[in-house]
Coordinates of C-alpha atoms and ligand atoms in Angstrom, one line a residue:
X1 CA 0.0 0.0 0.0
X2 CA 1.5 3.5 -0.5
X3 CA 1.6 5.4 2.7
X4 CA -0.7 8.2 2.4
X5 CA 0.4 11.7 2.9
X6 CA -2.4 14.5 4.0
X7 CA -2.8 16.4 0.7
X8 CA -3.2 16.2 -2.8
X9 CA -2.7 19.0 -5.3
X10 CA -5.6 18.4 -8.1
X11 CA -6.4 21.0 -10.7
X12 CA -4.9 24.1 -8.9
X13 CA -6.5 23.3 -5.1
X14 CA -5.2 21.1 -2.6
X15 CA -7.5 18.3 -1.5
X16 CA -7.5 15.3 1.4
X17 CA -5.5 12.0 0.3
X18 CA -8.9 10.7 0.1
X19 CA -10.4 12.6 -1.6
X20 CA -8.0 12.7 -4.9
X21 CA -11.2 10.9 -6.7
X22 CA -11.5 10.9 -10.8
X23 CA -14.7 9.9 -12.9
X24 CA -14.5 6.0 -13.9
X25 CA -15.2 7.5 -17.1
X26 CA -12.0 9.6 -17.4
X27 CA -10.4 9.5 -20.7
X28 CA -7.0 8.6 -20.3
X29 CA -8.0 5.6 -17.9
X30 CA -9.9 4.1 -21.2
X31 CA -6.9 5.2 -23.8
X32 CA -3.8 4.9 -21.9
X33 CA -3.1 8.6 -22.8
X34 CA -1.6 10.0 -19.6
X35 CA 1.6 12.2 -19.1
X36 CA 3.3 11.7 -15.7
X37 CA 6.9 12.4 -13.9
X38 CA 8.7 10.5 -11.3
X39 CA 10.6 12.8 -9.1
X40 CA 12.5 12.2 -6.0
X41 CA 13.2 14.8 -2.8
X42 CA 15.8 14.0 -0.6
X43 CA 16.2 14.6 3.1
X44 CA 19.4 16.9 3.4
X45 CA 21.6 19.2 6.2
X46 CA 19.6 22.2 4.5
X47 CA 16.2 20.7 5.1
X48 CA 14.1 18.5 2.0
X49 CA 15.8 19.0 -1.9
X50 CA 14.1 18.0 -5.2
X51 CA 16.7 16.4 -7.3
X52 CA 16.6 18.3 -11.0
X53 CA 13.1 19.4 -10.8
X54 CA 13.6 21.7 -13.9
X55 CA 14.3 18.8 -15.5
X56 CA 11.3 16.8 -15.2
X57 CA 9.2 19.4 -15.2
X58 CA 10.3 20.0 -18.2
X59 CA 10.0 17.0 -19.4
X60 CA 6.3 16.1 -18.6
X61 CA 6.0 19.7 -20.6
X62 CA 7.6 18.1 -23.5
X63 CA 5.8 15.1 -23.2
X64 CA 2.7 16.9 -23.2
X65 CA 4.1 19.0 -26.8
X66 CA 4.8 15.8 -28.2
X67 CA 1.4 14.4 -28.1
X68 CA -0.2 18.2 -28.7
X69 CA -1.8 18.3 -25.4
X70 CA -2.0 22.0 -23.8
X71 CA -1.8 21.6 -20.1
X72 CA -3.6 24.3 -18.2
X73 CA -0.5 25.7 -15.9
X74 CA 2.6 27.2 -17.2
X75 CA 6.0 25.2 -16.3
X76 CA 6.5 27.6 -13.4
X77 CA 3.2 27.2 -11.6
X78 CA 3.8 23.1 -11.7
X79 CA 7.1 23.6 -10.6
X80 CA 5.7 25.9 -7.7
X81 CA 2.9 23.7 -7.3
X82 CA 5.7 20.4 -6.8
X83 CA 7.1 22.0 -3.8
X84 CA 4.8 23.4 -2.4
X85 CA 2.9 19.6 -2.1
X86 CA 5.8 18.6 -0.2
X87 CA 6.2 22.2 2.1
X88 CA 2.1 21.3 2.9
X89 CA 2.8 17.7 3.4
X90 CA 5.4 18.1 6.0
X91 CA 7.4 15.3 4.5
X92 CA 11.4 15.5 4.1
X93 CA 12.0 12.5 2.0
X94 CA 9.9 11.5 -0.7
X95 CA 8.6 10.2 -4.6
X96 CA 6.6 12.7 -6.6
X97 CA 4.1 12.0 -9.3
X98 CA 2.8 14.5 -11.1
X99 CA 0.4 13.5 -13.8
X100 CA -1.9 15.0 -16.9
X101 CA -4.9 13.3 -17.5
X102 CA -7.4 14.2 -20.4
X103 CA -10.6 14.0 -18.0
X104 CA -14.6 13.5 -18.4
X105 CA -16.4 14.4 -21.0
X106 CA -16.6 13.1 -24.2
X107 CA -15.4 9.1 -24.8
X108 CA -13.8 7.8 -28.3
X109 CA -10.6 7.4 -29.1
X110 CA -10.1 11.5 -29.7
X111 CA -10.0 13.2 -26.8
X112 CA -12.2 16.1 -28.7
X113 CA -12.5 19.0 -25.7
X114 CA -12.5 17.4 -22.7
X115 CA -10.0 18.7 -20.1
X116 CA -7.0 18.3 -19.5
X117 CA -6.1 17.8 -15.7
X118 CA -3.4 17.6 -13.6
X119 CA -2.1 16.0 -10.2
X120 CA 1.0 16.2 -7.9
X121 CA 1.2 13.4 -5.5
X122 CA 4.2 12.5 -2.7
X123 CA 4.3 10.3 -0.4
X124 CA 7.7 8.3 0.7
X125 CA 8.8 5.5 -1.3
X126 CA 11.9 3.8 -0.5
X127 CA 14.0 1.7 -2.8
X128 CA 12.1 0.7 -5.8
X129 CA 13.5 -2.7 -6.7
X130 CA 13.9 -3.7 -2.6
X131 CA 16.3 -3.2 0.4
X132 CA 19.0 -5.3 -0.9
X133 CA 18.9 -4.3 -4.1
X134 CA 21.1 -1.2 -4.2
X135 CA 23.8 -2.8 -2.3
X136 CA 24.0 -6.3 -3.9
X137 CA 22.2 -5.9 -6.9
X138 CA 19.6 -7.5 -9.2
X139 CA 18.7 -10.8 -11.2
X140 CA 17.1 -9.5 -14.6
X141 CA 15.6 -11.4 -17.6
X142 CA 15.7 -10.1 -21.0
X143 CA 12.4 -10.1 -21.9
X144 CA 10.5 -12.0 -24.8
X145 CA 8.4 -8.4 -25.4
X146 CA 10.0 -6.1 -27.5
X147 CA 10.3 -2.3 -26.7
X148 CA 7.5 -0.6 -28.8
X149 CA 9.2 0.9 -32.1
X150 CA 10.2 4.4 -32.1
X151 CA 7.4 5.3 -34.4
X152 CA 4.7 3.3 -32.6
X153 CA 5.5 5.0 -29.2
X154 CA 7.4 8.2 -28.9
X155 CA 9.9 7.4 -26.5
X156 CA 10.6 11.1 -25.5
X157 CA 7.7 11.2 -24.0
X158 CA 6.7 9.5 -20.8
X159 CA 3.2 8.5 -20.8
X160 CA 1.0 6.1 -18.8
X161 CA 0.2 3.9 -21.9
X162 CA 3.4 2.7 -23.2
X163 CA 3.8 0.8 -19.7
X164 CA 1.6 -1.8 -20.5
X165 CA 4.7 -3.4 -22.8
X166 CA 6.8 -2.4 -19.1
X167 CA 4.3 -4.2 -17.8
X168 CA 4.6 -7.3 -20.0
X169 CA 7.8 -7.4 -19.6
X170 CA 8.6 -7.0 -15.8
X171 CA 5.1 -9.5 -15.3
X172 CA 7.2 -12.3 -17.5
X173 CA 10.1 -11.5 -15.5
X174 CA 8.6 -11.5 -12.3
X175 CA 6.7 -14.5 -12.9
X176 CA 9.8 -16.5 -14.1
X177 CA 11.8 -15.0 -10.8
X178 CA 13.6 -12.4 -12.0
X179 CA 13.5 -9.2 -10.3
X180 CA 13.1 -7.0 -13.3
X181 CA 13.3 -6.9 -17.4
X182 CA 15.5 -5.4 -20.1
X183 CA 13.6 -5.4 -23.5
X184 CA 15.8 -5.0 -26.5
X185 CA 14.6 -3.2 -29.5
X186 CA 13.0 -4.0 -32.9
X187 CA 16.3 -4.2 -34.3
X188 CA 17.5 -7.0 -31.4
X189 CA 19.3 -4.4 -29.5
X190 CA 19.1 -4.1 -25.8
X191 CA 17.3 -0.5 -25.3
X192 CA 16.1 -0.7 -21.3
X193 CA 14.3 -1.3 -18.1
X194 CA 10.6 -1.4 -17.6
X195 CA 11.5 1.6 -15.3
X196 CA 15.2 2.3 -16.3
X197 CA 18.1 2.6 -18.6
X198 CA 20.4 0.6 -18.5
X199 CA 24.4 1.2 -18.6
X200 CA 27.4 -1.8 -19.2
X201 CA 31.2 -1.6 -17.8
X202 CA 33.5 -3.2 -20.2
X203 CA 37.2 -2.8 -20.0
X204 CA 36.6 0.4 -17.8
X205 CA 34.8 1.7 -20.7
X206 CA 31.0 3.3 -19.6
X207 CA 28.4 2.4 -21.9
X208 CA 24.6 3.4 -22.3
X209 CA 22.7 3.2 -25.1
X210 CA 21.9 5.9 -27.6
X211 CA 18.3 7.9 -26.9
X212 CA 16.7 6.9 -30.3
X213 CA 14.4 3.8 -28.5
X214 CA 14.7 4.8 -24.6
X215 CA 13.0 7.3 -22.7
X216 CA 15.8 10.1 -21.9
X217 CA 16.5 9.8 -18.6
X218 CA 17.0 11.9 -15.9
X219 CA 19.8 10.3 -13.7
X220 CA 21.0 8.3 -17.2
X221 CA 22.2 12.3 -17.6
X222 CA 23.0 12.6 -14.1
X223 CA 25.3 9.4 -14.5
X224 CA 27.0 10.6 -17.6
X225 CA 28.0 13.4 -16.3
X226 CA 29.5 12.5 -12.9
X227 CA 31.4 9.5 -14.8
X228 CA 33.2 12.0 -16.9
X229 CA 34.0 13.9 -13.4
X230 CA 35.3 9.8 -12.1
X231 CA 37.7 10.3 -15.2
X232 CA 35.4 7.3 -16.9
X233 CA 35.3 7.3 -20.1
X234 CA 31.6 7.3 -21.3
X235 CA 29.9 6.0 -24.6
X236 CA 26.5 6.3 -25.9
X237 CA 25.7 3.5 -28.7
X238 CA 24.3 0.5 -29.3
X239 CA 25.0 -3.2 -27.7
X240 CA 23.5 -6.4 -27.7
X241 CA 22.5 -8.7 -24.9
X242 CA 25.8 -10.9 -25.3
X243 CA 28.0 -7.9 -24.8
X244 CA 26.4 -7.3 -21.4
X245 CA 26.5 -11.2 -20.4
X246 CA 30.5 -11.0 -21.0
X247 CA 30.7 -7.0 -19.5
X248 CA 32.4 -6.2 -15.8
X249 CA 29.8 -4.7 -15.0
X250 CA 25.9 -4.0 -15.6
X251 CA 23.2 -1.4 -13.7
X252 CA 19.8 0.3 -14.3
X253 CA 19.5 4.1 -13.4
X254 CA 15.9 5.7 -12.8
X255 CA 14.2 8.0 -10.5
X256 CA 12.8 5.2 -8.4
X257 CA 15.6 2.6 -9.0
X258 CA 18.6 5.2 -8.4
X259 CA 21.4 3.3 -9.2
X260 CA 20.8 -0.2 -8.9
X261 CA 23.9 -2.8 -10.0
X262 CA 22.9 -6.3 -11.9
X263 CA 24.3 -8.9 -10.8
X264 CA 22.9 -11.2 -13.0
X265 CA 21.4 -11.9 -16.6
X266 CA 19.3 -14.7 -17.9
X267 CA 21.4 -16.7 -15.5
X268 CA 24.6 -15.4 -16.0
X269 CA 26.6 -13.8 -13.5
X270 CA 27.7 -10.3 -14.5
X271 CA 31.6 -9.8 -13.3
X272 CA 31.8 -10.4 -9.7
X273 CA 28.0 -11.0 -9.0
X274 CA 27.7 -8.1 -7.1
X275 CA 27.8 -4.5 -7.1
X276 CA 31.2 -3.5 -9.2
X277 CA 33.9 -1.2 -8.3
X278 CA 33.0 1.5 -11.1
X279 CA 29.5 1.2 -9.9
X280 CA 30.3 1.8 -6.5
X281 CA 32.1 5.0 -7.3
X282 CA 29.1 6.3 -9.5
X283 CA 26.7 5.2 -6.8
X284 CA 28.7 6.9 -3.7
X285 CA 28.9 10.5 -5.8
X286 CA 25.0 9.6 -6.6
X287 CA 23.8 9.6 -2.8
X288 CA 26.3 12.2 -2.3
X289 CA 25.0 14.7 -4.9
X290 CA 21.2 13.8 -3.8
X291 CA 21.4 14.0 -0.4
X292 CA 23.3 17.7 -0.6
X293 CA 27.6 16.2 0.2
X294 CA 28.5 17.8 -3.0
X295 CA 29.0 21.3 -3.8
X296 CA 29.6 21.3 -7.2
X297 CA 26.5 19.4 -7.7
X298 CA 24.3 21.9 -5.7
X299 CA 22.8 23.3 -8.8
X300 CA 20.7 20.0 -9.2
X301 CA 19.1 20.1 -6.1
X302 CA 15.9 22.6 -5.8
X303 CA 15.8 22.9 -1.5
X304 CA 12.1 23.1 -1.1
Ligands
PMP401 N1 13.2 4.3 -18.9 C1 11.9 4.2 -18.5 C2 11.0 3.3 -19.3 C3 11.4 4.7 -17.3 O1 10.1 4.6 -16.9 C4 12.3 5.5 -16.5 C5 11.8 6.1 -15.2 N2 11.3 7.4 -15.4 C6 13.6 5.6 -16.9 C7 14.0 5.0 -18.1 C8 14.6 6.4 -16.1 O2 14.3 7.8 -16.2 P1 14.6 8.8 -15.0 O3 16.1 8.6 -14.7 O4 14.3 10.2 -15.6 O5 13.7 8.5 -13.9

């Protein structure tokens, strides 16, 4: 169950947990055409910090041009809006959700003029793929289901629908007892998570795949860029499955997963079968940047 917090910002008002109700016959719940972020705020010396909230707020925005949907706030009153959900819900550590929604009002597969709503949601979530997880890493499956083509879902945009092939995917895994997914691509490549993007460690060499079939991630960028400050030498481009089974190393990065090392793949052990020493570094000046330890990073953290 998620632990509920007191308030919910729907719509420009602030309304009890409980209260946070929707028509059953709300649009996007019948066509999986939903726009949402996943944020974190961190507890730090200075009091609660959103990690890179321009960023996803930005995002959902660009989502929301990509699929021409006007949402009814500028940037800056979502963005106000954010903190000031977690400022009224006293909390100092927590997930965000903010979501558009194309409401009640007319059903069909065009969403014609019915409106466009929006929520911001927080309550505190702790590690995403479980306790252990972070420190000793993951068993993943590459999945049967293929990530949607590029031109059947665009992957810049993160919206609710295209997590019903996640949801394929991390089911399949789950079921077969794997922890989580990577699907490849339509052209056999690996692209990502159900909830992350993947990197590999090969010969000290950083890799990631390119952004043509993943959804551009936030803390992917946040991991680039602090790997080039390690002295790592970083490469975006494409690899298959068999270059990650014989790689050093092998993690997912994500909002909720942070940086979460894979230990193993479709039961092969990944390097050492735990978390690797290049992981380790990234994921020590991770917790440090988010939880406010480092001051060159200061300019990603929004202090609520
Ligand atoms: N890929 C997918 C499919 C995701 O859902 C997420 C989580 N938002 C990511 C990658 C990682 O993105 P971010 O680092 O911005 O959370």
């Amino acid at each position: 169950m998620i632990p509920k917090t007191e308030k919910i910002w729907m719509d420009g008002k602030f309304v009890n947990w409980d209260d946070a109700k929707i028509h059953v016959l709300t649009h996007s719940l019948h066509y999986g055409l939903a726009l949402f972020e996943g944020i974190r705020c961190y507890e730090t010396e200075e009091g609660p910090a959103v990690f890179r909230l321009k960023e996803h707020v930005e995002r959902l925005f660009k989502s929301a041009h990509i699929f021409t949907l006007k949402i009814p706030f500028t940037e800056t009153e979502i963005y106000d809006a954010i903190k000031e959900t977690i400022r009224i819900n006293k909390i100092n550590s927590c997930y965000i959700r903010p979501i558009v929604f194309i409401g009640y009002g007319s059903m069909g597969v065009y969403p014609k003029n019915n409106p466009i709503q929006v929520a911001i949601a927080v309550w505190s979530w702790g590690a995403y793929l479980g306790k252990d997880a972070i420190k000793n890493g993951i068993r993943v499956k590459t999945s049967s289901f293929i990530r949607n083509h590029v031109n059947s879902s665009m992957s810049r945009g993160k919206v609710a629908g295209y997590y019903v092939n996640g949801q394929l995917a991390k089911i399949e895994a789950v079921s077969c007892g794997f922890d989580e997914a990577i699907l490849l691509d339509t052209e056999g490549y690996v692209s990502e998570g159900s909830g992350e993007n993947i990197f590999m460690v090969r010969k000290g060499i950083l890799k990631t795949t390119p952004l043509t079939s993943i959804l551009e991630g936030v803390t992917r960028d946040t991991v680039i860029n602090i790997a080039k400050d390690l002295g790592i030498e970083v490469r975006e481009e494409r690899f298959t499955r068999d270059e990650l089974y014989i790689s050093d190393e092998v993690f997912f990065t994500g909002t909720a997963a942070e940086i979460t090392p894979i230990r193993e793949i479709d039961g092969r052990v990944i390097g050492s079968g735990s978390c690797g020493s290049v992981t380790g570094k990234i994921q020590n000046l991770f917790f440090d940047i988010v939880k406010g330890k480092s001051p060159k990073y200061k300019h990603w953290l929004d202090f609520v």
